[in-house]
Amino acid sequence: MSTISERIREKLFEMQDLQYRDFQAKLVPTVDKETIIGVRTPAVRKFAREIGRDPEIGRFLADLPHQYYDENNLHSFIIERIKDYEECLGEVERFLPYIDNWATCDTQSPKVFAKHTEELLGPIRRWIASDRPYTVRYGIGMLMKFYLDENFKVQYLEMVSSVRSEEYYVKMMAAWYFATALAKQYDDAVRYLQDKKLDAWTHNKTIQKARESYRITAEQKAYLKTLII
């Protein structure tokens, strides 16, 4: 009798699109192409909705590390559908050390976290302080998603600006965070550029991304250009 992990892998291969696999491999250069099955994201999400109801799904979630990139994405999509906050957080914490690329990292965004933003701050602080680059990236991503609107506090900008990493995917996420902060909390965020609180690469990438954004005014873009270092 096959295990649920074996059944899942078999199903993923049934949905394989080799042309899409080649395309995806170029987007996630940190992932070995041989570990990419090549299942389109909408199909993986649909499968997550179906298989997530399987009474044995916990066995798949515990079967780490997975062999294939697509299994990791499926894992993420299953986790983000968990409705109980503590259960969801536990599964996120267990899975984070196994994330090895930006795409899997960024696609996991549990809906239940939006209802527990106060409790989530503790885990986010731990994630941002991690020595694992994709755990740090995930923590910054959660701050960007849930704490730049009505839950915003200036101290969260400080949390991200204090991150010091040479990892490209961490620095890129920090730049993305600050560019989004400029769009949503301009007066507070721009001070971090004026005071040069970010490393030079992240500083300039933030300005580049902000100036490409339709949410930044022409006047703001012109001023940001003067802050390039």
XYZ file of N, CA and C in Angstrom:
687
model
N 0.854 -1.201 0.000
C 0.000 0.000 0.000
C 0.887 1.248 0.000
N 0.646 2.184 -0.915
C 1.480 3.372 -1.042
C 1.165 4.378 0.066
N 2.172 5.154 0.440
C 1.980 6.187 1.449
C 1.353 7.420 0.797
N 0.882 8.334 1.623
C 0.289 9.549 1.065
C 1.334 10.362 0.313
N 2.577 10.363 0.787
C 3.640 11.099 0.084
C 3.871 10.508 -1.302
N 3.832 9.204 -1.401
C 4.006 8.548 -2.702
C 2.839 8.858 -3.621
N 1.632 8.861 -3.072
C 0.450 9.180 -3.885
C 0.488 10.621 -4.370
N 0.938 11.506 -3.509
C 1.041 12.919 -3.881
C 2.059 13.101 -4.992
N 3.200 12.477 -4.854
C 4.247 12.606 -5.868
C 3.758 12.058 -7.217
N 3.064 10.949 -7.184
C 2.533 10.359 -8.413
C 1.560 11.326 -9.090
N 0.705 11.953 -8.293
C -0.261 12.903 -8.838
C 0.434 14.123 -9.432
N 1.468 14.602 -8.772
C 2.201 15.761 -9.283
C 2.845 15.437 -10.636
N 3.386 14.248 -10.763
C 3.985 13.869 -12.040
C 2.927 13.720 -13.136
N 1.716 13.355 -12.758
C 0.626 13.279 -13.746
C 0.308 14.661 -14.305
N 0.553 15.708 -13.526
C 0.263 17.082 -13.944
C 1.494 17.782 -14.522
N 2.546 17.060 -14.728
C 3.817 17.649 -15.181
C 3.701 18.340 -16.535
N 4.316 19.508 -16.626
C 4.406 20.277 -17.867
C 5.888 20.597 -18.050
N 6.557 19.877 -18.956
C 8.002 20.008 -19.103
C 8.419 21.400 -19.573
N 7.607 22.014 -20.417
C 7.918 23.371 -20.868
C 7.860 24.338 -19.695
N 6.878 24.167 -18.842
C 6.771 25.008 -17.652
C 7.928 24.737 -16.694
N 8.369 23.483 -16.594
C 9.509 23.158 -15.731
C 10.751 23.931 -16.171
N 10.981 23.977 -17.475
C 12.144 24.702 -17.984
C 12.043 26.190 -17.668
N 10.839 26.727 -17.804
C 10.595 28.136 -17.478
C 10.819 28.390 -15.995
N 10.283 27.516 -15.156
C 10.384 27.689 -13.712
C 11.830 27.585 -13.239
N 12.594 26.707 -13.858
C 13.990 26.515 -13.453
C 14.794 27.802 -13.594
N 14.452 28.613 -14.569
C 15.162 29.876 -14.776
C 14.808 30.895 -13.695
N 13.610 30.774 -13.128
C 13.152 31.725 -12.114
C 13.699 31.407 -10.730
N 14.040 30.134 -10.499
C 14.539 29.727 -9.174
C 15.918 29.084 -9.345
N 16.933 29.881 -9.633
C 18.265 29.342 -9.914
C 18.922 28.631 -8.736
N 18.410 28.835 -7.523
C 18.992 28.146 -6.367
C 18.496 26.704 -6.254
N 17.538 26.320 -7.094
C 16.944 24.986 -7.036
C 17.492 24.124 -8.175
N 17.908 22.911 -7.857
C 18.377 21.961 -8.862
C 17.227 21.646 -9.815
N 17.438 21.853 -11.102
C 16.382 21.639 -12.093
C 15.820 20.222 -12.028
N 16.668 19.262 -11.668
C 16.223 17.871 -11.599
C 15.192 17.646 -10.496
N 15.080 18.584 -9.585
C 14.095 18.442 -8.505
C 12.806 19.208 -8.803
N 12.702 19.778 -9.986
C 11.491 20.499 -10.385
C 10.658 19.603 -11.292
N 9.461 19.265 -10.855
C 8.578 18.431 -11.671
C 7.992 19.253 -12.809
N 7.524 20.450 -12.492
C 6.968 21.324 -13.506
C 5.449 21.331 -13.517
N 4.848 21.598 -12.353
C 3.388 21.691 -12.249
C 3.012 23.159 -12.100
N 2.090 23.616 -12.921
C 1.697 25.024 -12.868
C 1.041 25.363 -11.532
N 1.313 26.571 -11.070
C 0.873 26.988 -9.740
C -0.635 26.844 -9.506
N -1.507 27.252 -10.433
C -2.942 27.066 -10.183
C -3.313 25.599 -9.952
N -2.628 24.695 -10.658
C -2.904 23.263 -10.486
C -2.430 22.785 -9.118
N -1.299 23.299 -8.667
C -0.799 22.925 -7.340
C -1.747 23.444 -6.260
N -2.229 24.669 -6.423
C -3.170 25.236 -5.447
C -4.472 24.424 -5.402
N -4.963 24.052 -6.551
C -6.190 23.256 -6.602
C -5.977 21.912 -5.919
N -4.838 21.308 -6.183
C -4.516 20.018 -5.564
C -4.406 20.168 -4.046
N -3.844 21.289 -3.589
C -3.719 21.538 -2.152
C -5.093 21.586 -1.489
N -6.053 22.210 -2.160
C -7.413 22.273 -1.612
C -8.001 20.872 -1.477
N -7.715 20.017 -2.447
C -8.270 18.667 -2.450
C -7.567 17.763 -1.442
N -6.251 17.699 -1.532
C -5.495 16.766 -0.695
C -5.414 17.245 0.746
N -5.610 18.535 0.952
C -5.552 19.070 2.313
C -6.629 18.503 3.214
N -7.684 17.962 2.627
C -8.768 17.365 3.413
C -8.519 15.898 3.737
N -7.471 15.326 3.171
C -7.157 13.916 3.407
C -6.796 13.711 4.887
N -7.390 12.736 5.554
C -7.099 12.523 6.977
C -5.644 12.167 7.259
N -4.904 11.771 6.230
C -3.497 11.421 6.416
C -2.538 12.550 6.035
N -3.069 13.742 5.777
C -2.217 14.822 5.267
C -1.105 15.176 6.250
N -1.339 14.959 7.519
C -0.306 15.231 8.509
C 0.956 14.423 8.274
N 0.805 13.231 7.716
C 1.970 12.387 7.423
C 2.819 13.025 6.326
N 2.165 13.626 5.351
C 2.909 14.315 4.285
C 3.621 15.540 4.846
N 2.941 16.298 5.676
C 3.546 17.503 6.244
C 4.744 17.153 7.136
N 4.715 15.987 7.726
C 5.815 15.568 8.601
C 6.949 14.902 7.821
N 6.695 14.567 6.575
C 7.670 13.829 5.762
C 8.672 14.801 5.127
N 9.556 15.333 5.962
C 10.534 16.328 5.529
C 11.954 15.791 5.655
N 12.869 16.192 4.760
C 12.631 17.112 3.631
C 11.962 16.407 2.458
N 11.230 17.174 1.667
C 10.660 16.626 0.442
C 11.747 16.554 -0.633
N 11.511 15.728 -1.620
C 12.494 15.565 -2.690
C 12.337 16.614 -3.781
N 11.094 17.074 -4.010
C 10.827 17.928 -5.162
C 10.342 19.328 -4.770
N 10.746 20.280 -5.572
C 10.330 21.678 -5.440
C 8.812 21.786 -5.409
N 8.136 21.068 -6.282
C 6.676 21.134 -6.374
C 6.017 20.606 -5.097
N 6.655 19.622 -4.453
C 6.142 19.118 -3.183
C 6.232 20.202 -2.118
N 7.317 20.961 -2.139
C 7.459 22.059 -1.189
C 6.391 23.119 -1.401
N 6.106 23.440 -2.661
C 5.061 24.430 -2.934
C 3.691 23.918 -2.499
N 3.436 22.650 -2.760
C 2.178 22.051 -2.309
C 2.095 22.131 -0.787
N 3.179 21.815 -0.127
C 3.245 21.882 1.333
C 2.863 23.291 1.817
N 3.440 24.304 1.180
C 3.137 25.691 1.544
C 1.661 26.005 1.379
N 1.078 25.581 0.281
C -0.326 25.893 0.005
C -1.267 25.153 0.956
N -0.855 23.972 1.403
C -1.657 23.246 2.390
C -1.611 23.979 3.738
N -0.407 24.386 4.131
C -0.245 25.092 5.404
C -1.081 26.367 5.444
N -1.048 27.153 4.374
C -1.714 28.456 4.428
C -3.227 28.346 4.509
N -3.771 27.148 4.338
C -5.216 26.949 4.430
C -5.656 26.483 5.828
N -4.685 26.219 6.700
C -5.024 25.782 8.059
C -5.696 26.934 8.807
N -6.826 26.676 9.408
C -7.624 27.734 10.017
C -7.296 28.000 11.485
N -6.699 27.041 12.153
C -6.335 27.230 13.554
C -4.963 27.898 13.626
N -4.872 29.026 14.318
C -3.635 29.803 14.342
C -2.456 29.016 14.901
N -2.620 28.407 16.066
C -1.505 27.700 16.698
C -1.043 26.522 15.842
N -1.975 25.808 15.278
C -1.618 24.685 14.410
C -0.881 25.177 13.169
N -1.393 26.243 12.586
C -0.778 26.800 11.381
C 0.630 27.298 11.678
N 0.779 28.043 12.770
C 2.090 28.559 13.141
C 3.076 27.419 13.372
N 2.618 26.367 14.029
C 3.484 25.223 14.279
C 3.981 24.589 12.995
N 3.093 24.477 12.020
C 3.493 23.889 10.739
C 4.434 24.815 9.972
N 4.191 26.115 10.045
C 5.099 27.073 9.403
C 6.491 26.961 10.013
N 6.555 26.944 11.342
C 7.841 26.865 12.041
C 8.584 25.577 11.667
N 7.855 24.500 11.530
C 8.488 23.220 11.200
C 9.007 23.214 9.764
N 8.319 23.914 8.882
C 8.649 23.874 7.461
C 9.715 24.888 7.048
N 9.779 26.019 7.728
C 10.684 27.101 7.325
C 12.136 26.656 7.093
N 12.716 25.819 7.938
C 14.113 25.435 7.717
C 14.352 24.680 6.407
N 13.296 24.191 5.792
C 13.441 23.400 4.567
C 13.198 24.216 3.297
N 12.806 25.461 3.453
C 12.592 26.315 2.284
C 13.940 26.738 1.722
N 14.123 26.530 0.407
C 15.433 26.790 -0.202
C 15.363 27.698 -1.429
N 14.265 28.442 -1.568
C 14.149 29.339 -2.717
C 13.109 30.413 -2.430
N 13.212 31.513 -3.194
C 12.340 32.665 -2.948
C 10.882 32.375 -3.286
N 10.628 31.539 -4.295
C 9.249 31.323 -4.744
C 8.431 30.577 -3.693
N 8.977 29.485 -3.178
C 8.276 28.751 -2.126
C 8.092 29.643 -0.898
N 9.118 30.419 -0.591
C 9.077 31.326 0.554
C 7.941 32.335 0.427
N 7.832 32.948 -0.731
C 6.912 34.078 -0.896
C 5.462 33.667 -1.117
N 5.233 32.420 -1.554
C 3.861 32.027 -1.866
C 3.087 31.583 -0.627
N 3.778 31.349 0.480
C 3.098 30.876 1.682
C 2.654 32.047 2.540
N 1.369 32.298 2.560
C 0.840 33.425 3.324
C -0.477 33.016 3.995
N -0.390 32.384 5.168
C -1.593 31.892 5.842
C -2.624 32.985 6.109
N -3.846 32.716 5.741
C -4.920 33.688 5.952
C -5.179 33.929 7.435
N -5.005 32.895 8.250
C -5.308 33.029 9.674
C -4.376 34.015 10.365
N -3.200 34.268 9.805
C -2.260 35.207 10.421
C -2.848 36.619 10.489
N -3.698 36.966 9.538
C -4.284 38.307 9.506
C -5.131 38.590 10.746
N -5.625 37.543 11.390
C -6.465 37.702 12.577
C -5.664 37.617 13.868
N -4.367 37.404 13.765
C -3.542 37.210 14.957
C -2.243 37.999 14.848
N -2.348 39.244 14.416
C -1.140 40.024 14.163
C -0.352 40.341 15.429
N -1.013 40.464 16.567
C -0.285 40.732 17.810
C 0.548 39.521 18.206
N -0.073 38.335 18.160
C 0.647 37.120 18.537
C 1.760 36.790 17.559
N 1.597 37.193 16.306
C 2.554 36.829 15.263
C 3.865 37.605 15.363
N 3.856 38.739 16.059
C 5.060 39.566 16.117
C 6.245 38.844 16.756
N 5.979 38.036 17.772
C 7.054 37.288 18.423
C 7.752 36.348 17.446
N 7.000 35.494 16.755
C 7.616 34.629 15.744
C 8.335 35.416 14.656
N 7.767 36.522 14.210
C 8.413 37.320 13.168
C 9.774 37.815 13.635
N 9.857 38.251 14.866
C 11.149 38.715 15.396
C 12.175 37.575 15.399
N 11.724 36.381 15.751
C 12.629 35.219 15.726
C 13.078 34.918 14.303
N 12.137 34.976 13.375
C 12.475 34.649 11.985
C 13.488 35.640 11.424
N 13.274 36.917 11.699
C 14.174 37.945 11.173
C 15.580 37.825 11.779
N 15.655 37.282 12.997
C 16.957 37.117 13.653
C 17.637 35.795 13.288
N 16.995 35.003 12.443
C 17.524 33.684 12.089
C 18.793 33.791 11.242
N 19.573 32.702 11.233
C 20.736 32.646 10.347
C 20.399 31.936 9.036
N 19.133 31.603 8.848
C 18.671 30.981 7.602
C 18.075 32.062 6.700
N 18.633 32.276 5.515
C 18.204 33.403 4.687
C 16.730 33.396 4.315
N 16.168 32.223 4.040
C 14.763 32.222 3.619
C 13.807 32.344 4.804
N 14.293 32.025 6.000
C 13.501 32.296 7.200
C 13.458 33.800 7.443
N 14.606 34.457 7.270
C 14.653 35.924 7.402
C 13.749 36.560 6.348
N 13.870 36.097 5.117
C 13.045 36.646 4.029
C 11.564 36.479 4.346
N 11.203 35.323 4.881
C 9.799 35.068 5.215
C 9.307 36.043 6.285
N 10.134 36.269 7.291
C 9.743 37.199 8.349
C 9.518 38.601 7.819
N 10.418 39.069 6.956
C 10.248 40.398 6.356
C 8.984 40.430 5.504
N 8.746 39.342 4.789
C 7.545 39.263 3.953
C 6.267 39.364 4.759
N 6.255 38.749 5.942
C 5.077 38.834 6.803
C 4.871 40.257 7.319
N 5.967 40.951 7.637
C 5.853 42.360 8.045
C 5.294 43.204 6.908
N 5.717 42.899 5.693
C 5.250 43.660 4.544
C 3.762 43.418 4.287
N 3.323 42.185 4.455
C 1.931 41.855 4.148
C 0.946 42.340 5.200
N 1.310 42.190 6.461
C 0.333 42.415 7.525
C 0.544 43.685 8.357
N 1.682 44.390 8.159
C 1.990 45.484 9.086
C 2.378 46.792 8.397
N 1.892 47.013 7.203
C 2.152 48.297 6.545
C 0.885 49.124 6.346
N -0.214 48.635 6.866
C -1.473 49.372 6.745
C -1.963 49.750 8.149
N -3.106 49.238 8.561
C -3.653 49.664 9.856
C -2.824 49.160 11.047
N -2.000 48.120 10.838
C -1.179 47.600 11.933
C 0.223 48.207 11.962
N 0.457 49.219 11.171
C 1.806 49.785 11.033
C 2.292 50.489 12.294
N 3.570 50.262 12.603
C 4.290 51.029 13.628
C 5.696 51.284 13.096
N 6.244 52.451 13.428
C 7.573 52.824 12.926
C 8.632 51.798 13.332
N 8.453 51.174 14.465
C 9.443 50.214 14.949
C 9.624 49.035 13.999
N 8.615 48.746 13.180
C 8.753 47.632 12.254
C 9.737 47.975 11.135
N 9.791 49.259 10.753
C 10.797 49.691 9.791
C 12.192 49.461 10.373
N 12.329 49.724 11.654
C 13.613 49.535 12.332
C 14.007 48.062 12.346
N 13.032 47.184 12.524
C 13.308 45.751 12.531
C 13.949 45.318 11.220
N 13.411 45.808 10.122
C 13.935 45.411 8.814
C 15.259 46.109 8.519
N 15.363 47.374 8.875
C 16.600 48.104 8.585
C 17.787 47.547 9.366
N 17.506 46.869 10.469
C 18.583 46.319 11.288
C 19.138 45.005 10.740
N 18.444 44.434 9.761
C 18.921 43.175 9.160
C 20.189 43.448 8.369
N 21.229 42.679 8.642
C 22.477 42.790 7.903
C 22.806 41.430 7.309
N 22.745 41.332 6.019
C 22.973 40.059 5.344
C 23.584 40.311 3.983
N 24.439 39.406 3.557
C 24.992 39.467 2.205
C 24.211 38.591 1.249
N 23.164 37.944 1.742
C 22.345 37.068 0.902
C 21.467 37.913 -0.026
N 21.579 37.662 -1.308
C 20.840 38.436 -2.309
C 19.340 38.422 -2.038
N 18.787 37.255 -1.729
C 17.335 37.154 -1.591
C 16.819 37.773 -0.289
N 17.698 37.979 0.670
C 17.324 38.724 1.873
C 17.337 40.215 1.571
N 18.404 40.674 0.939
C 18.526 42.102 0.616
C 17.416 42.551 -0.347
N 17.079 41.681 -1.295
C 16.019 42.026 -2.244
C 14.675 42.169 -1.542
N 14.415 41.277 -0.576
C 13.156 41.375 0.164
C 13.120 42.637 1.019
N 14.260 42.987 1.617
C 14.310 44.218 2.417
C 14.034 45.435 1.543
N 14.585 45.433 0.331
C 14.340 46.537 -0.601
C 12.869 46.573 -1.015
N 12.303 45.418 -1.261
C 10.889 45.324 -1.633
C 10.020 45.847 -0.483
N 10.393 45.472 0.741
C 9.655 45.938 1.910
C 9.683 47.465 1.999
N 10.867 48.055 1.871
C 10.960 49.511 2.019
C 10.316 50.248 0.848
N 10.376 49.669 -0.342
C 9.694 50.293 -1.480
C 8.182 50.296 -1.250
N 7.668 49.198 -0.692
C 6.240 49.122 -0.376
C 5.904 50.079 0.765
N 6.809 50.194 1.736
C 6.605 51.138 2.842
C 6.551 52.570 2.325
N 7.369 52.876 1.335
C 7.331 54.216 0.740
C 5.973 54.488 0.094
N 5.381 53.465 -0.466
C 4.069 53.621 -1.106
C 2.954 53.788 -0.073
N 3.129 53.181 1.101
C 2.046 53.164 2.083
C 2.296 54.072 3.291
N 3.559 54.252 3.651
C 3.904 55.048 4.842
C 5.094 55.942 4.479
N 4.911 56.764 3.474
C 6.031 57.490 2.865
C 6.822 58.336 3.862
N 6.151 59.129 4.653
C 6.851 60.074 5.535
C 7.788 59.373 6.507
N 7.359 58.235 7.029
C 8.207 57.493 7.960
C 9.302 56.729 7.227
N 8.949 56.117 6.109
C 9.912 55.277 5.390
C 11.027 56.091 4.750
N 10.704 57.259 4.227
C 11.720 58.035 3.503
C 12.849 58.479 4.433
N 12.580 58.591 5.707
C 13.625 58.988 6.657
C 14.759 57.960 6.708
N 14.424 56.712 6.461
C 15.450 55.670 6.495
C 16.413 55.801 5.317
N 15.929 56.407 4.241
C 16.806 56.693 3.104
C 17.572 57.987 3.345
N 16.891 58.967 3.881
C 17.551 60.239 4.176
C 18.694 60.056 5.178
N 18.477 59.181 6.155
C 19.481 58.951 7.196
C 20.445 57.824 6.842
N 20.274 57.243 5.644
C 21.153 56.165 5.153
C 21.275 55.019 6.157
N 20.127 54.526 6.593
C 20.112 53.441 7.568
C 20.212 52.058 6.930
N 20.121 51.995 5.609
C 20.228 50.719 4.906
C 21.617 50.604 4.273
N 22.055 49.378 4.012
C 23.311 49.235 3.277
C 23.119 49.819 1.882
N 24.205 50.179 1.221
C 24.132 50.914 -0.043
C 23.331 50.177 -1.110
N 23.528 48.867 -1.222
C 22.822 48.101 -2.268
C 21.320 48.128 -2.022
N 20.916 47.831 -0.783
C 19.487 47.808 -0.449
C 18.887 49.200 -0.572
N 19.626 50.206 -0.160
C 19.197 51.608 -0.280
C 18.851 51.940 -1.737
N 19.790 51.670 -2.627
C 19.579 52.022 -4.041
C 18.526 51.146 -4.709
N 18.471 49.871 -4.313
C 17.454 48.983 -4.891
C 16.061 49.418 -4.428
N 15.953 49.865 -3.191
C 14.682 50.385 -2.688
C 14.208 51.553 -3.553
N 15.116 52.476 -3.828
C 14.770 53.640 -4.642
C 14.377 53.215 -6.055
N 15.116 52.274 -6.618
C 14.787 51.787 -7.962
C 13.384 51.201 -8.014
N 13.079 50.324 -7.051
C 11.771 49.676 -7.046
C 10.659 50.686 -6.771
N 10.921 51.647 -5.914
C 9.913 52.663 -5.612
C 9.636 53.532 -6.835
N 10.687 53.869 -7.566
C 10.516 54.719 -8.746
C 9.851 53.969 -9.898
N 9.811 52.638 -9.810
C 9.101 51.836 -10.808
C 7.640 51.630 -10.432
N 7.275 52.033 -9.210
C 5.933 51.780 -8.695
C 4.936 52.847 -9.134
N 3.757 52.412 -9.484
C 2.692 53.353 -9.842
C 2.070 53.991 -8.601
N 2.426 53.481 -7.422
C 1.852 54.007 -6.174
C 2.665 55.163 -5.602
N 3.787 55.462 -6.216
C 4.630 56.574 -5.799
C 4.392 57.751 -6.746
N 4.197 58.947 -6.203
C 3.909 60.104 -7.055
C 5.158 60.534 -7.825
N 4.937 61.287 -8.897
C 6.055 61.782 -9.710
C 6.973 62.671 -8.877
N 6.399 63.471 -8.015
C 7.192 64.345 -7.147
C 8.053 63.523 -6.189
N 7.463 62.490 -5.615
C 8.212 61.630 -4.705
C 9.337 60.911 -5.453
N 9.057 60.446 -6.646
C 10.078 59.748 -7.442
C 11.253 60.677 -7.747
N 10.946 61.899 -8.075
C 12.010 62.865 -8.373
C 12.885 63.092 -7.140
N 12.241 63.188 -5.987
C 13.022 63.403 -4.772
C 13.850 62.160 -4.419
N 13.261 60.991 -4.573
C 13.985 59.756 -4.267
C 15.233 59.620 -5.127
N 15.138 60.086 -6.343
C 16.307 60.012 -7.245
C 17.500 60.785 -6.677
N 17.221 61.848 -5.945
C 18.294 62.656 -5.361
C 18.959 61.952 -4.188
N 18.340 60.895 -3.692
C 18.865 60.179 -2.530
C 19.745 58.999 -2.915
N 19.888 58.719 -4.203
C 20.726 57.604 -4.642
C 22.162 57.817 -4.175
N 22.793 56.767 -3.689
C 24.165 56.875 -3.198
C 25.096 55.960 -3.998
